[in-house]
Amino acid sequence: MPIKIADDLPARRTLEAEGVVVMGQADAVRQDIRPLRIALLNLMPNKISTETQLARLLGATPLQVELTLVRISDHVSRNTSADHMASFYRPWSDVRDERFDGFIITGAPVEHLPFEAVSYWDELRSIFDWTQTHVHRSLSICWAAQAALKHFHGVEKRSLDRKAFGVFRHRSHVPSSPYLRGFSDDFCVPVSRWSEVRRDDLPADRGLKLLADSEESGLCLIDDPARGFLHMFNHLEYDTLTLAAEFARDGAGQMPAHYFPGDDPSQAPINSWRGHAHLLFGNWINEIYQTAPFVLEESDGSGGWRSAA
């Protein structure tokens, strides 16, 4: 089934060229079904690239998805044009009265800052609280996963002396989890971050479930069922060349591990994670579909929903 996005969103042309089915409003209405309402709070600098990556994965699932792009209300993006932001993004203050089946929060390049020093930290904390009453299932990525654990559980992130950067092998610990359905015992994940949360930092009495991690790069996936959150500390959504672009952006400094064949940047990297990226997002969407009501009502604060009055 297709993903419903704005006709002139740049991601649309890319996805159509790749064969992803993208639909407009008229076609969506003709299907006479309720699409899953998924919102994306995009905190990444290159918003167009991130939109495309996530829309590609959401659009490959067998359900109709309506994607809403959301931004921090008072934060001005320095890396994406004002026209693009005005045309396609809604401030959270405008959507806070709406309800969504799913909500995705991306990472942000602010890992060197204490959470409290991030200019939009207070609003992000309000958004985390809002998900508990207005969102059925949420997915946090990279820094946002660390921020969510800080907000909900008081877990502090740790700065790294050397960037966790490359494609690392990970291990599935809970194959029975609905989010890991179809996963190999061992799978590859792109990693790009300057901070981490360690396994020993996780509180033992808060219901957090470690789903996957890596001996080299640490935690990857944590399920927080009481909060309706899946936390991913890494980047299964990345394109094949995303790490190469980061490597070039940083002046060809630290080589991404296990990425370029023979550690030779002149060689094209091979995408070894694409299948598991589709599995994870497909499983997340399926879990939403299986558990969300037809009429979105207020969440009960524990990943479930109150029935319509």
Short mmCIF file of N, CA and C in Angstrom, two decimals, residues 73-134:
data_model
loop_
_atom_site.label_atom_id
_atom_site.label_comp_id
_atom_site.label_asym_id
_atom_site.label_seq_id
_atom_site.Cartn_x
_atom_site.Cartn_y
_atom_site.Cartn_z
N SER A 73 8.16 24.29 17.55
CA SER A 73 7.35 25.47 17.26
C SER A 73 8.16 26.73 17.01
N ASP A 74 9.13 27.02 17.88
CA ASP A 74 9.84 28.30 17.80
C ASP A 74 11.28 28.18 17.30
N HIS A 75 11.64 27.02 16.80
CA HIS A 75 13.01 26.80 16.35
C HIS A 75 13.11 27.05 14.85
N VAL A 76 14.08 27.82 14.41
CA VAL A 76 14.27 28.13 13.00
C VAL A 76 15.39 27.25 12.44
N SER A 77 15.08 26.47 11.42
CA SER A 77 16.08 25.61 10.80
C SER A 77 17.10 26.44 10.02
N ARG A 78 18.38 26.15 10.21
CA ARG A 78 19.43 26.89 9.51
C ARG A 78 19.91 26.16 8.26
N ASN A 79 19.46 24.92 8.08
CA ASN A 79 19.97 24.11 6.98
C ASN A 79 18.92 23.74 5.94
N THR A 80 17.69 24.13 6.17
CA THR A 80 16.61 23.86 5.23
C THR A 80 15.88 25.16 4.96
N SER A 81 15.52 25.39 3.72
CA SER A 81 14.94 26.67 3.33
C SER A 81 13.65 26.97 4.09
N ALA A 82 13.43 28.24 4.33
CA ALA A 82 12.21 28.68 5.01
C ALA A 82 10.98 28.30 4.19
N ASP A 83 11.10 28.36 2.85
CA ASP A 83 9.97 28.00 1.99
C ASP A 83 9.58 26.53 2.19
N HIS A 84 10.59 25.67 2.25
CA HIS A 84 10.31 24.24 2.44
C HIS A 84 9.63 24.01 3.79
N MET A 85 10.15 24.63 4.82
CA MET A 85 9.58 24.45 6.16
C MET A 85 8.16 24.98 6.21
N ALA A 86 7.92 26.15 5.60
CA ALA A 86 6.58 26.74 5.63
C ALA A 86 5.59 25.92 4.80
N SER A 87 6.07 25.30 3.72
CA SER A 87 5.18 24.57 2.82
C SER A 87 4.79 23.19 3.36
N PHE A 88 5.70 22.53 4.06
CA PHE A 88 5.49 21.13 4.37
C PHE A 88 5.44 20.79 5.86
N TYR A 89 5.91 21.69 6.72
CA TYR A 89 5.99 21.38 8.14
C TYR A 89 4.97 22.16 8.95
N ARG A 90 4.42 21.50 9.95
CA ARG A 90 3.52 22.16 10.88
C ARG A 90 4.19 22.25 12.24
N PRO A 91 4.14 23.40 12.91
CA PRO A 91 4.70 23.47 14.26
C PRO A 91 3.92 22.57 15.20
N TRP A 92 4.62 22.02 16.19
CA TRP A 92 3.93 21.13 17.13
C TRP A 92 2.78 21.84 17.82
N SER A 93 2.91 23.14 18.05
CA SER A 93 1.82 23.88 18.70
C SER A 93 0.54 23.82 17.89
N ASP A 94 0.63 23.57 16.57
CA ASP A 94 -0.55 23.48 15.72
C ASP A 94 -1.15 22.07 15.69
N VAL A 95 -0.38 21.06 16.06
CA VAL A 95 -0.90 19.68 15.99
C VAL A 95 -1.14 19.08 17.37
N ARG A 96 -0.85 19.82 18.41
CA ARG A 96 -0.89 19.25 19.76
C ARG A 96 -2.29 18.80 20.18
N ASP A 97 -3.33 19.30 19.52
CA ASP A 97 -4.69 18.87 19.84
C ASP A 97 -5.13 17.68 19.00
N GLU A 98 -4.28 17.24 18.09
CA GLU A 98 -4.62 16.10 17.23
C GLU A 98 -4.07 14.81 17.83
N ARG A 99 -4.56 13.69 17.32
CA ARG A 99 -4.11 12.38 17.77
C ARG A 99 -3.50 11.61 16.61
N PHE A 100 -2.49 10.83 16.91
CA PHE A 100 -1.76 10.11 15.88
C PHE A 100 -1.60 8.64 16.28
N ASP A 101 -1.61 7.79 15.27
CA ASP A 101 -1.33 6.38 15.52
C ASP A 101 0.14 6.18 15.87
N GLY A 102 1.01 6.90 15.17
CA GLY A 102 2.45 6.77 15.39
C GLY A 102 3.13 8.12 15.35
N PHE A 103 4.24 8.23 16.09
CA PHE A 103 4.99 9.47 16.14
C PHE A 103 6.47 9.11 16.15
N ILE A 104 7.23 9.69 15.21
CA ILE A 104 8.67 9.43 15.10
C ILE A 104 9.42 10.71 15.45
N ILE A 105 10.43 10.59 16.29
CA ILE A 105 11.30 11.72 16.63
C ILE A 105 12.72 11.36 16.22
N THR A 106 13.31 12.16 15.37
CA THR A 106 14.66 11.86 14.87
C THR A 106 15.73 12.30 15.85
N GLY A 107 16.96 11.96 15.52
CA GLY A 107 18.10 12.47 16.25
C GLY A 107 18.36 13.93 15.90
N ALA A 108 19.37 14.50 16.55
CA ALA A 108 19.75 15.89 16.32
C ALA A 108 21.23 16.03 16.66
N PRO A 109 21.95 16.92 15.96
CA PRO A 109 23.40 17.06 16.18
C PRO A 109 23.71 17.94 17.40
N VAL A 110 23.17 17.57 18.55
CA VAL A 110 23.37 18.37 19.77
C VAL A 110 23.91 17.49 20.90
N GLU A 111 24.57 16.40 20.53
CA GLU A 111 25.01 15.43 21.54
C GLU A 111 26.06 15.98 22.49
N HIS A 112 26.79 17.02 22.02
CA HIS A 112 27.83 17.59 22.88
C HIS A 112 27.26 18.48 23.98
N LEU A 113 25.98 18.80 23.88
CA LEU A 113 25.34 19.68 24.86
C LEU A 113 24.62 18.87 25.94
N PRO A 114 24.61 19.37 27.18
CA PRO A 114 23.69 18.79 28.17
C PRO A 114 22.27 18.96 27.66
N PHE A 115 21.39 18.04 28.01
CA PHE A 115 20.02 18.15 27.53
C PHE A 115 19.42 19.51 27.84
N GLU A 116 19.66 19.98 29.05
CA GLU A 116 19.04 21.23 29.49
C GLU A 116 19.55 22.44 28.72
N ALA A 117 20.69 22.31 28.03
CA ALA A 117 21.25 23.42 27.26
C ALA A 117 20.73 23.47 25.83
N VAL A 118 19.98 22.46 25.41
CA VAL A 118 19.39 22.45 24.07
C VAL A 118 18.25 23.45 24.05
N SER A 119 18.22 24.33 23.05
CA SER A 119 17.29 25.45 23.04
C SER A 119 15.82 25.02 23.08
N TYR A 120 15.52 23.84 22.54
CA TYR A 120 14.13 23.40 22.51
C TYR A 120 13.84 22.26 23.49
N TRP A 121 14.68 22.11 24.49
CA TRP A 121 14.52 21.01 25.45
C TRP A 121 13.17 21.06 26.16
N ASP A 122 12.75 22.23 26.60
CA ASP A 122 11.48 22.32 27.32
C ASP A 122 10.31 21.89 26.44
N GLU A 123 10.31 22.34 25.17
CA GLU A 123 9.22 21.92 24.29
C GLU A 123 9.29 20.43 23.98
N LEU A 124 10.50 19.91 23.82
CA LEU A 124 10.63 18.47 23.56
C LEU A 124 10.10 17.67 24.74
N ARG A 125 10.37 18.13 25.94
CA ARG A 125 9.83 17.43 27.12
C ARG A 125 8.31 17.47 27.11
N SER A 126 7.74 18.58 26.70
CA SER A 126 6.28 18.67 26.59
C SER A 126 5.76 17.71 25.53
N ILE A 127 6.52 17.57 24.44
CA ILE A 127 6.12 16.63 23.38
C ILE A 127 6.17 15.20 23.88
N PHE A 128 7.22 14.85 24.63
CA PHE A 128 7.28 13.51 25.21
C PHE A 128 6.04 13.24 26.07
N ASP A 129 5.68 14.19 26.91
CA ASP A 129 4.49 14.01 27.76
C ASP A 129 3.23 13.92 26.91
N TRP A 130 3.14 14.72 25.87
CA TRP A 130 1.98 14.72 24.98
C TRP A 130 1.79 13.38 24.30
N THR A 131 2.89 12.69 23.97
CA THR A 131 2.75 11.38 23.32
C THR A 131 2.00 10.39 24.21
N GLN A 132 2.01 10.61 25.50
CA GLN A 132 1.37 9.67 26.41
C GLN A 132 -0.15 9.77 26.38
N THR A 133 -0.69 10.82 25.82
CA THR A 133 -2.13 10.99 25.74
C THR A 133 -2.65 11.15 24.32
N HIS A 134 -1.76 11.42 23.35
CA HIS A 134 -2.21 11.73 22.00
C HIS A 134 -1.60 10.83 20.92
#
